[in-house]
XYZ file of C-alpha atoms in Angstrom:
344
model
C -0.261 0.398 0.367
C 1.218 3.406 -0.499
C -0.030 6.690 0.427
C 0.311 9.846 -1.294
C -0.076 12.933 0.280
C -1.311 16.540 -1.111
C 1.221 18.524 -2.451
C 0.793 20.783 0.758
C 1.173 17.987 2.935
C 2.836 19.265 6.642
C 5.241 17.471 8.076
C 3.026 17.033 10.996
C 0.468 15.152 8.064
C 3.363 13.584 7.453
C 4.351 12.231 11.233
C 0.199 11.266 11.916
C 0.025 9.011 8.453
C 3.604 7.768 9.645
C 2.131 7.089 13.412
C -1.680 5.115 11.965
C 0.932 3.365 10.060
C 2.902 2.197 13.254
C -0.074 1.624 15.693
C -1.724 0.138 13.103
C 0.946 -3.466 13.515
C 3.327 -2.155 10.370
C 5.963 -0.012 9.080
C 6.425 3.774 7.209
C 8.476 4.310 4.191
C 8.456 8.122 4.011
C 9.432 8.826 0.293
C 9.804 12.574 0.204
C 9.378 13.614 -4.248
C 9.965 16.492 -5.729
C 6.125 17.588 -5.305
C 4.774 15.671 -2.110
C 5.652 12.883 -0.603
C 4.790 9.256 -1.029
C 4.298 6.941 2.689
C 4.685 3.099 1.800
C 3.605 0.670 3.870
C 5.858 -2.289 4.531
C 3.984 -5.464 4.885
C 0.979 -7.525 4.695
C -1.594 -4.615 3.623
C -4.639 -7.009 2.725
C -5.184 -6.449 7.631
C -4.606 -2.625 6.965
C -7.646 -0.373 8.228
C -6.171 1.620 4.593
C -10.280 3.764 4.977
C -9.570 5.482 8.441
C -6.049 6.993 7.049
C -7.211 8.139 3.557
C -9.384 10.016 6.092
C -6.988 11.990 7.736
C -4.863 15.273 7.206
C -3.150 15.403 4.223
C -3.701 12.038 2.697
C -4.584 12.525 -1.206
C -5.408 8.652 -1.888
C -3.860 5.604 -0.693
C -3.313 3.476 -3.902
C -2.874 -0.141 -3.840
C -0.113 -2.044 -5.076
C -0.623 -4.727 -7.113
C 3.262 -6.651 -8.432
C 4.268 -8.742 -6.418
C 7.017 -7.145 -5.969
C 5.834 -3.961 -4.459
C 9.304 -1.632 -3.612
C 11.022 -2.632 -7.211
C 7.725 -1.349 -8.783
C 6.372 1.757 -10.836
C 2.939 1.793 -8.921
C 5.492 2.850 -5.685
C 7.410 4.527 -6.705
C 7.254 6.077 -10.106
C 10.922 8.381 -11.033
C 14.243 6.925 -11.492
C 16.088 5.586 -9.027
C 20.057 6.578 -9.297
C 22.740 4.140 -6.585
C 25.775 6.156 -5.950
C 28.414 3.708 -5.054
C 30.687 5.970 -5.320
C 31.435 9.666 -5.038
C 31.022 10.529 -8.825
C 29.846 6.662 -9.433
C 25.998 6.965 -10.155
C 24.320 4.360 -11.759
C 20.727 5.143 -13.737
C 19.449 9.026 -14.695
C 20.995 10.332 -18.077
C 24.552 9.405 -17.656
C 26.024 5.192 -19.234
C 28.343 4.355 -16.772
C 30.737 1.194 -17.558
C 32.209 -1.233 -14.998
C 35.879 -3.924 -16.770
C 37.943 -5.819 -14.704
C 38.966 -8.846 -15.756
C 37.068 -12.440 -15.229
C 39.171 -13.203 -11.380
C 41.513 -11.603 -9.319
C 44.396 -13.935 -9.805
C 47.824 -12.094 -8.942
C 48.824 -8.193 -7.741
C 50.717 -7.733 -10.876
C 47.496 -8.277 -13.271
C 44.911 -6.661 -11.435
C 47.114 -3.354 -11.342
C 47.685 -3.992 -15.230
C 43.715 -4.784 -15.373
C 42.716 -1.585 -13.008
C 45.099 1.401 -14.981
C 44.667 -0.151 -17.999
C 40.302 0.318 -18.125
C 40.640 3.236 -16.613
C 42.471 5.154 -19.081
C 40.396 3.546 -21.356
C 37.657 5.862 -19.050
C 35.886 2.939 -17.108
C 34.057 4.404 -13.902
C 34.281 1.120 -12.342
C 36.952 -1.943 -11.160
C 35.137 -5.410 -11.705
C 37.407 -8.854 -11.197
C 35.793 -12.037 -8.695
C 37.907 -12.362 -5.009
C 35.351 -15.354 -4.754
C 34.055 -17.787 -7.526
C 30.906 -19.591 -8.404
C 32.829 -22.226 -10.407
C 30.934 -25.028 -12.597
C 33.573 -27.752 -11.558
C 35.274 -27.791 -8.136
C 38.812 -27.662 -9.923
C 38.306 -24.824 -11.490
C 39.929 -21.495 -9.889
C 37.925 -20.500 -7.284
C 40.324 -16.749 -6.654
C 41.846 -15.607 -4.676
C 39.238 -15.561 -1.156
C 39.969 -12.262 1.218
C 44.328 -11.699 -0.531
C 42.161 -11.022 -4.050
C 39.656 -8.301 -2.174
C 42.367 -6.506 -0.567
C 44.146 -5.924 -4.099
C 40.816 -5.004 -5.542
C 41.397 -2.461 -2.563
C 44.757 -1.483 -3.284
C 44.114 -1.064 -7.176
C 41.125 1.097 -6.386
C 43.864 3.345 -4.001
C 46.217 3.070 -7.747
C 43.483 4.306 -9.319
C 40.260 5.514 -8.379
C 38.268 3.444 -9.946
C 34.989 2.122 -7.324
C 35.263 -1.652 -6.933
C 32.666 -4.218 -7.772
C 33.106 -7.718 -6.740
C 31.043 -11.406 -6.011
C 29.733 -11.660 -2.741
C 28.999 -16.095 -2.771
C 27.590 -16.385 1.114
C 27.025 -14.258 3.574
C 30.303 -14.611 5.855
C 31.752 -13.511 2.163
C 29.325 -11.291 1.286
C 30.834 -9.262 5.234
C 34.226 -9.016 3.701
C 32.895 -7.885 0.295
C 31.661 -5.165 2.750
C 34.230 -3.688 4.161
C 36.917 -4.041 0.959
C 34.837 -2.799 -1.656
C 31.996 0.031 -2.563
C 29.492 -2.759 -4.651
C 28.628 -5.789 -3.348
C 27.446 -8.120 -6.543
C 25.788 -11.278 -6.306
C 25.518 -13.784 -9.098
C 22.710 -15.523 -11.739
C 23.822 -18.454 -9.661
C 22.677 -16.839 -5.885
C 20.443 -14.889 -7.852
C 17.479 -16.614 -5.522
C 19.760 -17.403 -2.659
C 16.826 -15.307 -0.153
C 18.822 -16.263 2.988
C 22.417 -14.171 1.066
C 19.141 -11.142 -0.245
C 18.347 -10.254 3.024
C 22.141 -10.382 4.721
C 23.055 -8.194 1.838
C 20.151 -5.676 2.256
C 20.703 -5.520 5.567
C 24.487 -4.854 5.090
C 23.000 -0.973 3.255
C 25.834 -1.337 0.634
C 24.693 -1.607 -3.705
C 24.134 -4.425 -4.132
C 24.935 -5.128 -8.444
C 21.783 -8.171 -8.774
C 22.755 -10.404 -11.790
C 19.168 -12.510 -13.914
C 19.471 -16.244 -12.683
C 20.624 -18.316 -15.831
C 16.905 -19.900 -16.196
C 15.484 -16.431 -14.382
C 12.188 -14.952 -15.618
C 12.177 -10.413 -15.357
C 9.278 -11.206 -12.348
C 11.792 -13.891 -11.008
C 14.663 -10.891 -10.696
C 12.367 -8.898 -9.723
C 11.468 -10.234 -6.788
C 14.924 -10.860 -6.472
C 15.178 -7.497 -5.924
C 12.631 -6.971 -3.811
C 14.811 -9.075 -0.874
C 17.642 -7.021 -0.234
C 15.068 -3.637 -0.905
C 12.401 -5.431 1.775
C 15.423 -5.467 4.452
C 15.963 -1.020 3.714
C 18.532 -1.163 1.534
C 17.677 1.199 -2.408
C 20.371 0.841 -3.919
C 20.525 -2.663 -6.295
C 20.664 -1.887 -9.518
C 19.582 -5.032 -12.025
C 22.349 -6.787 -14.389
C 20.749 -8.897 -17.579
C 23.368 -11.251 -18.305
C 21.817 -13.827 -20.659
C 19.998 -16.574 -19.776
C 20.258 -20.472 -20.906
C 18.334 -21.912 -24.211
C 19.404 -24.847 -26.130
C 21.295 -23.130 -28.800
C 24.774 -23.976 -28.639
C 26.244 -21.361 -30.829
C 27.341 -19.026 -28.531
C 27.079 -18.783 -23.943
C 23.991 -17.758 -23.184
C 21.281 -15.976 -24.898
C 22.254 -11.913 -24.462
C 18.227 -10.838 -23.804
C 18.144 -7.310 -24.819
C 14.013 -6.357 -24.650
C 14.890 -7.161 -20.874
C 16.251 -3.906 -20.812
C 13.124 -1.899 -21.786
C 11.202 -4.690 -20.557
C 12.829 -3.931 -16.543
C 11.956 0.048 -16.941
C 8.936 0.372 -18.078
C 8.245 -1.959 -14.819
C 10.908 -0.497 -12.562
C 12.546 1.977 -11.258
C 15.993 0.438 -10.337
C 18.486 1.083 -12.899
C 19.722 -1.618 -15.040
C 22.570 -2.488 -16.359
C 23.851 -5.105 -19.150
C 26.988 -7.689 -19.621
C 27.547 -9.186 -23.267
C 30.382 -10.831 -21.555
C 29.312 -12.517 -19.817
C 25.143 -13.031 -22.043
C 27.409 -13.727 -24.629
C 30.582 -16.047 -23.483
C 32.674 -14.976 -27.219
C 35.381 -11.901 -27.539
C 33.788 -10.940 -30.919
C 30.000 -10.654 -29.898
C 30.527 -8.723 -27.059
C 31.735 -5.104 -28.846
C 28.475 -5.705 -31.295
C 26.163 -6.687 -28.389
C 27.485 -4.183 -25.828
C 26.764 -1.151 -28.350
C 23.497 -2.895 -28.690
C 22.583 -2.737 -24.959
C 23.481 1.150 -24.735
C 21.004 1.588 -27.367
C 18.853 -0.072 -26.541
C 19.153 1.943 -22.983
C 21.182 0.629 -20.354
C 22.515 2.701 -17.270
C 25.345 0.926 -18.400
C 27.627 -2.132 -19.038
C 29.740 -4.834 -17.300
C 32.632 -5.433 -19.105
C 35.467 -8.607 -19.282
C 38.835 -6.767 -19.729
C 42.428 -8.823 -19.112
C 45.728 -7.913 -20.610
C 46.627 -11.479 -21.935
C 43.233 -13.459 -21.891
C 44.687 -16.263 -23.320
C 46.551 -16.569 -20.075
C 43.782 -15.842 -18.078
C 42.803 -18.413 -14.880
C 38.752 -17.760 -16.022
C 36.629 -16.636 -18.449
C 40.217 -15.605 -20.725
C 37.767 -16.307 -23.929
C 35.045 -13.507 -23.092
C 36.959 -10.838 -21.527
C 38.819 -8.125 -24.397
C 41.940 -7.045 -24.495
C 42.873 -3.311 -23.449
C 42.831 -2.065 -27.378
C 39.671 -3.488 -27.427
C 37.885 -2.570 -24.652
C 39.797 1.196 -25.194
C 38.829 1.514 -28.158
C 34.856 -0.173 -27.668
C 34.724 3.156 -25.538
C 34.961 5.739 -27.774
C 32.136 3.706 -29.565
C 30.030 3.982 -26.831
C 30.254 7.264 -26.302
C 29.286 8.236 -29.637
C 25.856 6.376 -29.585
C 25.006 7.126 -25.607
C 25.016 10.221 -27.417
C 22.863 9.721 -30.674
C 20.351 8.346 -28.140
C 20.252 11.734 -25.977
C 23.038 10.205 -22.988
C 26.461 10.534 -22.167
C 28.592 8.542 -20.894
C 29.523 9.416 -17.083
C 32.840 11.273 -17.079
C 36.256 9.108 -15.337
C 35.754 10.065 -11.465
C 39.026 12.064 -10.188
C 41.585 10.475 -8.620
């Protein structure tokens, strides 16, 4: 349920509505807007005496949110959410952002070379896995805590914000300590206890769509984070499994405008995992920005042929530099722009 206040409602009117929601046993969530304030009600609103609330001073009307994902829906909030993961790095709005880096943190030399390369090309954040969920238990699983420390070192040298994945609650606590944004990977999109946990940590969350998840599933997963009081959720399309083996996944470009119609949350696109093939990453990244994505997530490695994971889909630094140049042109053609590179 959403209580929409009149434009001239006083602070006392808003407080009275919040007090009444608490009196009925629920939690109010005031959301000041440019013109008026709305107050969300968290909980099973079927039990709320909304007719009484509608008659309180300053109340314009009461809306019943129909979508199962309440706080993620545009019924709950029509204005686009902008998530700031670090000073000057904002996802949503008119600027398009680029997060780039290797699949895995492999060594100090490798991650520093990657960080400098993507920053010089115009990236806004460094991505790289310290904890790696792999299909095979014998594949490289990441450096763990040491990888997080190396990512922090790269941030100190380049000024880039850090985005890295958490696989479990203990790992999420470590990621929150060292990184600027916690990534929840496709395999954990429906790990609801982990989603609740990262919601309580308060850090921005990059939530990837699961390999067999519908858009409704993705938005419901986002709702778990939002329901714990964390509004800073960034969605990410990264391809879904299909019967065709021509590419690693089916990169679902239609998810971008569909999500933007249904939800106020920003959405990025990951053409690296979406295709799994280096020569397909650039065209699909271009297409994602043209489709309206708020940013892209791209894997870049100094020497992809020697990468310990996902080398086949990682761009060479010079390919990434050319991609960023092209994305500037595409963003401009649709009345957007690439965000400026953060100041060190």
